[in-house]
Amino acid sequence: MMKNRWPVAFQVIETLENAGFEAYVVGGAVRDFIRGVHANDVDITTSATPSEVKQLFSHTIDVGIEHGTVLVVLEETIEVTTFRSEATYSDFRRPDQVAFVRSLREDLERRDFTMNAMALSKEDVVIDYFEGQADIEANLIKAVGDPLKRFSEDALRMLRVIRFSAQLDFQVDENTLEAIQSLHELIRHVSIERVKVELEKIWTTAHAGKGMDMFVSSNLAKEFPGDWSTNVEEWKSFSAFENKINGWAFFALSQEIDINLAEYKCSNAEMMYVKKVLQAANNLEENRWSNYDFFQFEENVLVAAASYTSILAGKQLPYSFEEIHQQKMAIPLASSKDIVVNGNDLMEWAEQKRGPWLKEVIDKLTVALVNGEIQNDRKQIRDWFFREYDN
Ligand code: ATP
Ligand code: MG
């Protein structure tokens, strides 16, 4: 029963019902319930308006009042959204305005797929106007209503089809798939931030490769920067990426021409990581890395660079992950910060002011330490310095 499965959601629904409103669990949680999978993330839909919801609970957070959403904070935080329809779509994006409605059916009608358009009462009665249960049984993703109309309203739904197909390993209903084929160009109108979120979700689902195959075969991929199609066979080798950023790393590594990930609104940290993976891949000479490479790149960067270059080149892994770990551990210097002398020491020994020479010396010293030519010990470093520079 819902009371045991989702006690906090149950309590929210009960409170709303006692105040005379309707309330149900909706969306992904119902889909997962029908599939026999436990969902932690439970959304509630209600006939109460946001201000009516706020009056009933002592702790709420406004996250999107204009879209009808209020967070109710109890032992857990639950998203409560007012029944709404999405009347005005202007340019193939999300609606600029929503209209609150008093009927559950209208709220369910505006949802994307039959499997996502069901509601569950607190007594575990499933409200299913669009045969969502049957489609789940058949492992099928089907648009609610006319797919051409639904994808024209919000083109992101086309990418969501692919994401859910990869996530659930479901097939796509024929009409729904044909609509994507004919409307793929509309995806250009969707903000790149929303696209990024869906791509990253595809990469971390159980069937990432299948998702990327569909991304290309549906022609959606053509509408975006870079080349997604040349390496589609290599993409297909993935079940799931360990994390979303490795998807970007693989994408960047697969490009013939450099890709600027700022076009996908990747963050600076994400771009920095990808850049390191590209550098590490580039530094592989005859499938080997120097000690300095093992020193300068983090283990996850090395692992990504090793596995993705081997996949893309169809070659054996240069190092097993265990070898990478061992080699990294065997480097006598873990970080430049650990070097026991500093710039002041070097300036004093050299009797010279700060200048470009200093960085050069530190770089050379680092290499000597990384290669184990000398130990990280003041006396040894001082001797090394006078050997190298005092002539
Ligand atoms: P997940 O397990 O990935 O969270 P979910 O079904 O909860 O899956 P969300 O993106 O969190 O997916 O959306 C919640 C619900 O809101 C969906 O189940 C669907 O009913 C509705 N929804 C979300 N995005 C759209 C959209 N673009 N168009 C129509 N309905 C949508
Ligand atoms: Mg969700």
Short mmCIF file of C-alpha atoms and ligand atoms in Angstrom, two decimals:
data_model
loop_
_atom_site.label_atom_id
_atom_site.label_comp_id
_atom_site.label_asym_id
_atom_site.label_seq_id
_atom_site.Cartn_x
_atom_site.Cartn_y
_atom_site.Cartn_z
CA MET A 1 0.00 0.00 0.00
CA MET A 2 1.05 3.56 -0.62
CA LYS A 3 1.09 4.23 3.10
CA ASN A 4 4.02 1.83 3.45
CA ARG A 5 5.64 2.44 0.10
CA TRP A 6 5.67 6.23 0.16
CA PRO A 7 4.57 7.31 3.66
CA VAL A 8 5.34 10.99 3.11
CA ALA A 9 3.51 11.18 -0.21
CA PHE A 10 0.59 9.39 1.45
CA GLN A 11 0.51 11.99 4.18
CA VAL A 12 0.57 14.86 1.68
CA ILE A 13 -2.30 13.35 -0.32
CA GLU A 14 -4.29 12.68 2.82
CA THR A 15 -3.90 16.28 3.99
CA LEU A 16 -5.00 17.61 0.61
CA GLU A 17 -7.96 15.25 0.45
CA ASN A 18 -9.08 16.14 3.97
CA ALA A 19 -9.15 19.76 2.86
CA GLY A 20 -11.46 18.82 0.00
CA PHE A 21 -8.95 18.60 -2.87
CA GLU A 22 -7.98 15.76 -5.15
CA ALA A 23 -4.39 14.56 -5.13
CA TYR A 24 -2.48 11.71 -6.76
CA VAL A 25 0.99 10.42 -7.34
CA VAL A 26 1.87 10.97 -11.02
CA GLY A 27 4.55 10.55 -13.65
CA GLY A 28 7.64 8.43 -13.30
CA ALA A 29 6.73 7.02 -9.89
CA VAL A 30 3.50 5.52 -11.24
CA ARG A 31 5.30 4.16 -14.29
CA ASP A 32 7.87 2.51 -12.06
CA PHE A 33 5.15 1.20 -9.71
CA ILE A 34 3.45 -0.53 -12.66
CA ARG A 35 6.80 -1.95 -13.73
CA GLY A 36 7.35 -3.27 -10.23
CA VAL A 37 10.31 -0.98 -9.62
CA HIS A 38 10.52 1.16 -6.50
CA ALA A 39 10.78 4.89 -7.16
CA ASN A 40 12.23 7.22 -4.55
CA ASP A 41 11.34 10.38 -6.37
CA VAL A 42 7.58 10.85 -6.04
CA ASP A 43 5.64 13.72 -7.60
CA ILE A 44 2.12 14.67 -6.63
CA THR A 45 -0.52 16.40 -8.70
CA THR A 46 -3.48 18.13 -7.08
CA SER A 47 -6.59 20.18 -7.78
CA ALA A 48 -5.44 22.66 -5.13
CA THR A 49 -3.77 25.84 -6.38
CA PRO A 50 -0.25 26.66 -5.15
CA SER A 51 -1.57 29.11 -2.57
CA GLU A 52 -4.07 26.52 -1.33
CA VAL A 53 -1.23 24.01 -1.00
CA LYS A 54 0.87 26.51 0.91
CA GLN A 55 -1.91 27.11 3.41
CA LEU A 56 -2.07 23.43 4.27
CA PHE A 57 1.59 22.80 5.08
CA SER A 58 3.73 24.73 7.50
CA HIS A 59 6.97 24.34 5.56
CA THR A 60 6.90 24.84 1.80
CA ILE A 61 9.33 26.19 -0.74
CA ASP A 62 8.33 28.08 -3.86
CA VAL A 63 10.19 26.67 -6.82
CA GLY A 64 7.91 27.46 -9.70
CA ILE A 65 4.67 28.98 -8.54
CA GLU A 66 3.95 30.19 -12.07
CA HIS A 67 4.12 26.56 -13.21
CA GLY A 68 2.05 25.45 -10.27
CA THR A 69 4.84 23.72 -8.34
CA VAL A 70 5.41 23.95 -4.61
CA LEU A 71 7.83 21.83 -2.59
CA VAL A 72 6.29 20.47 0.57
CA VAL A 73 8.93 19.84 3.20
CA LEU A 74 8.19 17.04 5.66
CA GLU A 75 10.58 14.19 6.53
CA GLU A 76 11.12 14.23 2.80
CA THR A 77 10.59 16.99 0.30
CA ILE A 78 7.83 16.32 -2.20
CA GLU A 79 6.99 18.21 -5.36
CA VAL A 80 3.31 19.13 -5.48
CA THR A 81 2.02 20.55 -8.75
CA THR A 82 -1.43 21.91 -9.50
CA PHE A 83 -3.43 20.20 -12.26
CA ARG A 84 -2.57 22.19 -15.32
CA SER A 85 -2.80 22.19 -19.04
CA GLU A 86 -0.16 23.67 -21.26
CA ALA A 87 -2.23 25.78 -23.54
CA THR A 88 0.12 28.16 -25.24
CA TYR A 89 3.07 26.76 -27.08
CA SER A 90 4.69 29.38 -29.22
CA ASP A 91 7.89 28.12 -30.76
CA PHE A 92 8.23 24.35 -30.24
CA ARG A 93 9.49 24.92 -26.72
CA ARG A 94 7.92 24.50 -23.35
CA PRO A 95 4.81 26.59 -22.91
CA ASP A 96 5.33 30.18 -21.88
CA GLN A 97 2.20 30.01 -19.79
CA VAL A 98 0.32 27.28 -18.06
CA ALA A 99 -3.34 27.24 -17.21
CA PHE A 100 -4.44 25.69 -13.95
CA VAL A 101 -7.34 23.33 -14.42
CA ARG A 102 -9.55 21.47 -11.99
CA SER A 103 -9.61 18.12 -13.78
CA LEU A 104 -7.08 15.36 -13.47
CA ARG A 105 -7.79 14.19 -16.99
CA GLU A 106 -6.64 17.46 -18.51
CA ASP A 107 -3.46 17.31 -16.46
CA LEU A 108 -2.72 13.79 -17.65
CA GLU A 109 -3.47 14.71 -21.26
CA ARG A 110 -0.64 17.23 -21.40
CA ARG A 111 1.93 14.64 -20.32
CA ASP A 112 4.30 13.21 -22.89
CA PHE A 113 3.92 9.42 -23.06
CA THR A 114 1.18 7.01 -22.11
CA MET A 115 3.47 5.35 -19.56
CA ASN A 116 4.04 8.77 -17.92
CA ALA A 117 0.40 9.85 -18.04
CA MET A 118 -1.08 7.75 -15.25
CA ALA A 119 -2.09 8.72 -11.75
CA LEU A 120 -2.21 6.66 -8.57
CA SER A 121 -4.59 7.35 -5.70
CA LYS A 122 -3.55 6.83 -2.12
CA GLU A 123 -5.60 3.60 -2.17
CA ASP A 124 -3.39 2.37 -5.02
CA VAL A 125 -6.07 2.78 -7.68
CA VAL A 126 -4.43 3.41 -11.03
CA ILE A 127 -6.07 6.05 -13.22
CA ASP A 128 -5.08 5.28 -16.76
CA TYR A 129 -6.97 7.08 -19.55
CA PHE A 130 -4.46 6.37 -22.31
CA GLU A 131 -3.64 2.69 -21.95
CA GLY A 132 -0.35 3.35 -20.26
CA GLN A 133 -0.43 0.02 -18.43
CA ALA A 134 -0.90 -1.90 -21.65
CA ASP A 135 1.98 -0.03 -23.27
CA ILE A 136 4.24 -0.73 -20.32
CA GLU A 137 3.26 -4.38 -20.58
CA ALA A 138 4.26 -4.25 -24.25
CA ASN A 139 7.48 -2.33 -23.46
CA LEU A 140 6.32 0.49 -25.66
CA ILE A 141 6.83 4.24 -25.63
CA LYS A 142 3.85 5.97 -27.19
CA ALA A 143 2.98 9.65 -27.29
CA VAL A 144 -0.25 10.71 -25.63
CA GLY A 145 -2.51 11.74 -28.50
CA ASP A 146 -1.16 12.73 -31.90
CA PRO A 147 2.64 12.52 -31.83
CA LEU A 148 3.03 15.12 -34.59
CA LYS A 149 1.09 17.59 -32.52
CA ARG A 150 2.84 16.67 -29.29
CA PHE A 151 6.34 17.01 -30.73
CA SER A 152 5.42 20.30 -32.36
CA GLU A 153 4.29 21.60 -28.97
CA ASP A 154 7.56 20.67 -27.31
CA ALA A 155 10.30 19.24 -29.50
CA LEU A 156 12.33 18.01 -26.54
CA ARG A 157 9.84 15.18 -26.22
CA MET A 158 11.51 13.57 -29.25
CA LEU A 159 14.74 13.31 -27.34
CA ARG A 160 12.89 12.12 -24.26
CA VAL A 161 11.55 9.22 -26.33
CA ILE A 162 15.11 8.15 -26.96
CA ARG A 163 16.18 8.71 -23.39
CA PHE A 164 13.36 6.58 -22.02
CA SER A 165 13.96 3.92 -24.64
CA ALA A 166 17.58 3.69 -23.46
CA GLN A 167 16.62 3.88 -19.81
CA LEU A 168 13.91 1.23 -19.90
CA ASP A 169 14.99 -0.76 -22.95
CA PHE A 170 11.56 -0.10 -24.49
CA GLN A 171 10.61 -0.03 -28.16
CA VAL A 172 9.10 3.06 -29.72
CA ASP A 173 5.59 2.94 -31.11
CA GLU A 174 5.59 3.18 -34.92
CA ASN A 175 3.62 6.41 -35.23
CA THR A 176 5.68 8.03 -32.53
CA LEU A 177 8.89 7.04 -34.29
CA GLU A 178 7.65 8.25 -37.68
CA ALA A 179 6.73 11.58 -36.15
CA ILE A 180 10.29 11.97 -34.88
CA GLN A 181 11.64 11.14 -38.34
CA SER A 182 9.54 13.82 -39.94
CA LEU A 183 9.89 16.53 -37.29
CA HIS A 184 13.53 16.05 -36.21
CA GLU A 185 14.50 19.53 -37.33
CA LEU A 186 12.30 21.08 -34.67
CA ILE A 187 14.78 19.95 -32.02
CA ARG A 188 16.84 23.02 -32.96
CA HIS A 189 14.33 25.22 -31.20
CA VAL A 190 14.95 23.55 -27.86
CA SER A 191 17.43 25.19 -25.51
CA ILE A 192 20.79 23.45 -25.53
CA GLU A 193 20.70 23.18 -21.73
CA ARG A 194 17.67 20.90 -21.88
CA VAL A 195 19.27 18.86 -24.66
CA LYS A 196 22.43 18.48 -22.61
CA VAL A 197 20.45 17.12 -19.68
CA GLU A 198 18.77 14.48 -21.85
CA LEU A 199 22.01 13.43 -23.58
CA GLU A 200 23.68 13.01 -20.22
CA LYS A 201 20.76 10.96 -18.99
CA ILE A 202 21.08 8.72 -22.04
CA TRP A 203 24.76 8.14 -21.31
CA THR A 204 24.17 7.03 -17.76
CA THR A 205 21.26 4.72 -18.55
CA ALA A 206 21.67 0.98 -18.86
CA HIS A 207 21.42 1.08 -22.67
CA ALA A 208 23.44 4.17 -23.52
CA GLY A 209 24.70 2.68 -26.79
CA LYS A 210 21.22 1.90 -27.98
CA GLY A 211 20.19 5.45 -27.15
CA MET A 212 23.03 6.95 -29.16
CA ASP A 213 22.21 4.69 -32.07
CA MET A 214 18.65 6.05 -32.02
CA PHE A 215 19.90 9.60 -31.57
CA VAL A 216 21.73 9.22 -34.88
CA SER A 217 19.21 7.09 -36.78
CA SER A 218 16.33 9.41 -35.85
CA ASN A 219 18.33 12.26 -37.48
CA LEU A 220 18.09 14.32 -34.30
CA ALA A 221 21.88 14.22 -33.98
CA LYS A 222 22.32 16.05 -37.27
CA GLU A 223 20.88 19.18 -35.77
CA PHE A 224 23.71 19.58 -33.26
CA PRO A 225 27.37 20.62 -33.43
CA GLY A 226 29.99 17.98 -34.05
CA ASP A 227 29.91 14.55 -35.64
CA TRP A 228 27.77 12.03 -33.80
CA SER A 229 27.40 9.55 -36.60
CA THR A 230 30.85 8.45 -37.77
CA ASN A 231 31.53 6.58 -34.56
CA VAL A 232 28.04 5.36 -33.88
CA GLU A 233 29.25 1.74 -33.89
CA GLU A 234 31.75 2.61 -31.15
CA TRP A 235 29.09 4.45 -29.18
CA LYS A 236 27.02 1.29 -29.39
CA SER A 237 29.61 -0.60 -27.38
CA PHE A 238 28.53 1.25 -24.24
CA SER A 239 26.04 -0.07 -21.76
CA ALA A 240 26.36 2.89 -19.42
CA PHE A 241 29.03 5.51 -18.84
CA GLU A 242 30.19 5.70 -15.21
CA ASN A 243 29.30 9.38 -15.24
CA LYS A 244 27.97 12.01 -17.60
CA ILE A 245 31.25 13.81 -18.10
CA ASN A 246 32.83 10.72 -19.62
CA GLY A 247 30.15 10.87 -22.31
CA TRP A 248 31.48 14.29 -23.28
CA ALA A 249 35.04 12.98 -23.13
CA PHE A 250 34.18 10.14 -25.48
CA PHE A 251 32.35 12.51 -27.80
CA ALA A 252 35.30 14.93 -27.92
CA LEU A 253 37.76 12.11 -28.47
CA SER A 254 35.68 10.74 -31.34
CA GLN A 255 35.81 13.98 -33.33
CA GLU A 256 37.89 14.44 -36.45
CA ILE A 257 37.70 18.20 -36.00
CA ASP A 258 38.04 19.73 -32.52
CA ILE A 259 34.72 20.29 -30.84
CA ASN A 260 34.08 23.28 -28.62
CA LEU A 261 31.98 21.94 -25.78
CA ALA A 262 30.96 25.46 -24.85
CA GLU A 263 28.50 25.04 -27.71
CA TYR A 264 26.76 22.48 -25.51
CA LYS A 265 27.01 24.78 -22.51
CA CYS A 266 29.41 22.45 -20.71
CA SER A 267 30.86 24.07 -17.59
CA ASN A 268 34.49 25.13 -17.32
CA ALA A 269 35.17 22.23 -14.98
CA GLU A 270 33.67 19.81 -17.48
CA MET A 271 35.69 21.26 -20.34
CA MET A 272 38.85 21.13 -18.25
CA TYR A 273 38.32 17.45 -17.53
CA VAL A 274 37.66 16.64 -21.18
CA LYS A 275 40.75 18.60 -22.19
CA LYS A 276 42.86 16.49 -19.85
CA VAL A 277 41.46 13.28 -21.28
CA LEU A 278 42.31 14.51 -24.79
CA GLN A 279 45.83 15.43 -23.67
CA ALA A 280 46.36 12.09 -22.00
CA ALA A 281 45.13 10.31 -25.12
CA ASN A 282 47.43 12.45 -27.21
CA ASN A 283 50.41 11.66 -25.00
CA LEU A 284 50.03 7.94 -25.60
CA GLU A 285 53.03 7.16 -27.74
CA GLU A 286 53.20 3.66 -29.07
CA ASN A 287 50.51 2.93 -26.55
CA ARG A 288 52.73 3.95 -23.60
CA TRP A 289 52.70 6.79 -21.11
CA SER A 290 55.73 8.35 -19.46
CA ASN A 291 56.14 8.50 -15.68
CA TYR A 292 55.36 12.16 -16.00
CA ASP A 293 52.00 11.36 -17.59
CA PHE A 294 51.18 9.03 -14.73
CA PHE A 295 52.12 11.87 -12.41
CA GLN A 296 50.26 14.69 -14.14
CA PHE A 297 46.96 13.00 -14.95
CA GLU A 298 44.48 11.79 -12.38
CA GLU A 299 43.66 8.13 -12.41
CA ASN A 300 40.12 8.65 -13.77
CA VAL A 301 41.51 10.74 -16.63
CA LEU A 302 43.99 7.98 -17.50
CA VAL A 303 41.32 5.32 -17.33
CA ALA A 304 38.99 7.30 -19.61
CA ALA A 305 41.78 8.10 -22.07
CA ALA A 306 42.98 4.50 -22.17
CA SER A 307 39.59 2.90 -22.63
CA TYR A 308 38.18 5.39 -25.12
CA THR A 309 41.25 5.49 -27.36
CA SER A 310 41.28 1.73 -27.46
CA ILE A 311 37.58 1.60 -28.35
CA LEU A 312 37.89 4.28 -31.02
CA ALA A 313 41.05 2.86 -32.54
CA GLY A 314 39.85 -0.72 -32.24
CA LYS A 315 43.05 -1.51 -30.37
CA GLN A 316 43.87 -3.33 -27.18
CA LEU A 317 43.85 -1.35 -23.94
CA PRO A 318 47.31 0.20 -23.46
CA TYR A 319 47.12 -0.65 -19.77
CA SER A 320 44.61 -2.53 -17.73
CA PHE A 321 42.86 -0.41 -15.11
CA GLU A 322 44.82 -2.28 -12.46
CA GLU A 323 48.08 -1.43 -14.23
CA ILE A 324 47.10 2.21 -14.40
CA HIS A 325 46.42 2.17 -10.69
CA GLN A 326 49.73 0.44 -9.93
CA GLN A 327 51.77 2.75 -12.16
CA LYS A 328 50.13 5.79 -10.63
CA MET A 329 50.88 4.50 -7.12
CA ALA A 330 54.47 3.75 -8.04
CA ILE A 331 55.23 7.38 -8.91
CA PRO A 332 57.37 8.64 -6.00
CA LEU A 333 55.79 12.10 -6.07
CA ALA A 334 52.03 12.35 -5.67
CA SER A 335 51.66 16.10 -6.17
CA SER A 336 53.82 19.18 -6.85
CA LYS A 337 52.66 20.47 -3.48
CA ASP A 338 54.63 17.70 -1.82
CA ILE A 339 58.01 18.92 -3.06
CA VAL A 340 60.00 19.78 0.08
CA VAL A 341 61.75 22.84 -1.35
CA ASN A 342 60.02 25.94 -2.65
CA GLY A 343 60.69 28.87 -4.97
CA ASN A 344 62.39 30.86 -2.21
CA ASP A 345 64.90 28.08 -1.61
CA LEU A 346 65.71 27.94 -5.30
CA MET A 347 66.07 31.73 -5.59
CA GLU A 348 68.38 31.76 -2.60
CA TRP A 349 70.55 28.96 -4.00
CA ALA A 350 70.65 30.57 -7.43
CA GLU A 351 71.14 34.08 -6.00
CA GLN A 352 68.65 35.24 -8.60
CA LYS A 353 65.33 37.05 -8.56
CA ARG A 354 62.06 35.46 -9.58
CA GLY A 355 61.73 35.00 -13.34
CA PRO A 356 60.87 32.50 -16.06
CA TRP A 357 63.97 30.49 -15.10
CA LEU A 358 62.28 29.49 -11.87
CA LYS A 359 59.43 27.63 -13.51
CA GLU A 360 61.89 25.85 -15.78
CA VAL A 361 63.91 24.65 -12.80
CA ILE A 362 60.82 23.53 -10.93
CA ASP A 363 59.61 21.62 -13.99
CA LYS A 364 62.97 19.88 -14.34
CA LEU A 365 63.05 19.13 -10.65
CA THR A 366 59.57 17.65 -10.85
CA VAL A 367 60.62 15.37 -13.72
CA ALA A 368 63.69 14.25 -11.75
CA LEU A 369 61.53 13.47 -8.73
CA VAL A 370 58.83 11.75 -10.77
CA ASN A 371 61.43 9.58 -12.48
CA GLY A 372 62.99 8.72 -9.14
CA GLU A 373 66.37 10.18 -10.21
CA ILE A 374 66.52 11.91 -6.88
CA GLN A 375 64.49 11.65 -3.71
CA ASN A 376 62.23 14.29 -2.30
CA ASP A 377 64.74 15.34 0.33
CA ARG A 378 66.22 18.80 0.86
CA LYS A 379 69.82 17.71 0.71
CA GLN A 380 69.37 15.60 -2.39
CA ILE A 381 67.47 18.36 -4.15
CA ARG A 382 70.11 20.94 -3.20
CA ASP A 383 72.91 18.70 -4.51
CA TRP A 384 70.91 18.10 -7.69
CA PHE A 385 70.41 21.84 -8.13
CA PHE A 386 74.14 22.69 -7.83
CA ARG A 387 75.03 19.80 -10.13
CA GLU A 388 72.59 20.99 -12.78
CA TYR A 389 72.92 24.76 -12.53
CA ASP A 390 76.14 25.80 -10.84
CA ASN A 391 78.41 25.82 -13.80
P1 ATP B 1 12.69 9.99 -14.34
O1 ATP B 1 12.67 8.65 -13.78
O2 ATP B 1 13.73 10.17 -15.36
O3 ATP B 1 12.67 11.14 -13.35
P2 ATP B 1 10.08 10.97 -14.98
O4 ATP B 1 8.95 10.31 -15.71
O5 ATP B 1 9.85 11.34 -13.56
O6 ATP B 1 11.32 10.05 -15.17
P3 ATP B 1 10.60 13.73 -15.43
O7 ATP B 1 11.40 14.38 -16.49
O8 ATP B 1 11.04 13.85 -14.03
O9 ATP B 1 10.46 12.22 -15.84
O10 ATP B 1 9.12 14.30 -15.59
C1 ATP B 1 8.07 13.99 -14.69
C2 ATP B 1 6.76 13.83 -15.45
O11 ATP B 1 6.39 15.08 -16.04
C3 ATP B 1 6.80 12.84 -16.61
O12 ATP B 1 6.55 11.53 -16.17
C4 ATP B 1 5.74 13.38 -17.52
O13 ATP B 1 4.47 12.97 -17.10
C5 ATP B 1 5.84 14.87 -17.34
N1 ATP B 1 6.75 15.53 -18.31
C6 ATP B 1 8.05 15.84 -18.13
N2 ATP B 1 8.56 16.46 -19.18
C7 ATP B 1 7.57 16.57 -20.07
C8 ATP B 1 7.45 17.14 -21.39
N3 ATP B 1 8.49 17.70 -21.98
N4 ATP B 1 6.24 17.09 -21.98
C9 ATP B 1 5.18 16.52 -21.39
N5 ATP B 1 5.22 15.96 -20.18
C10 ATP B 1 6.39 15.99 -19.51
MG MG B 2 11.27 12.50 -12.31
#
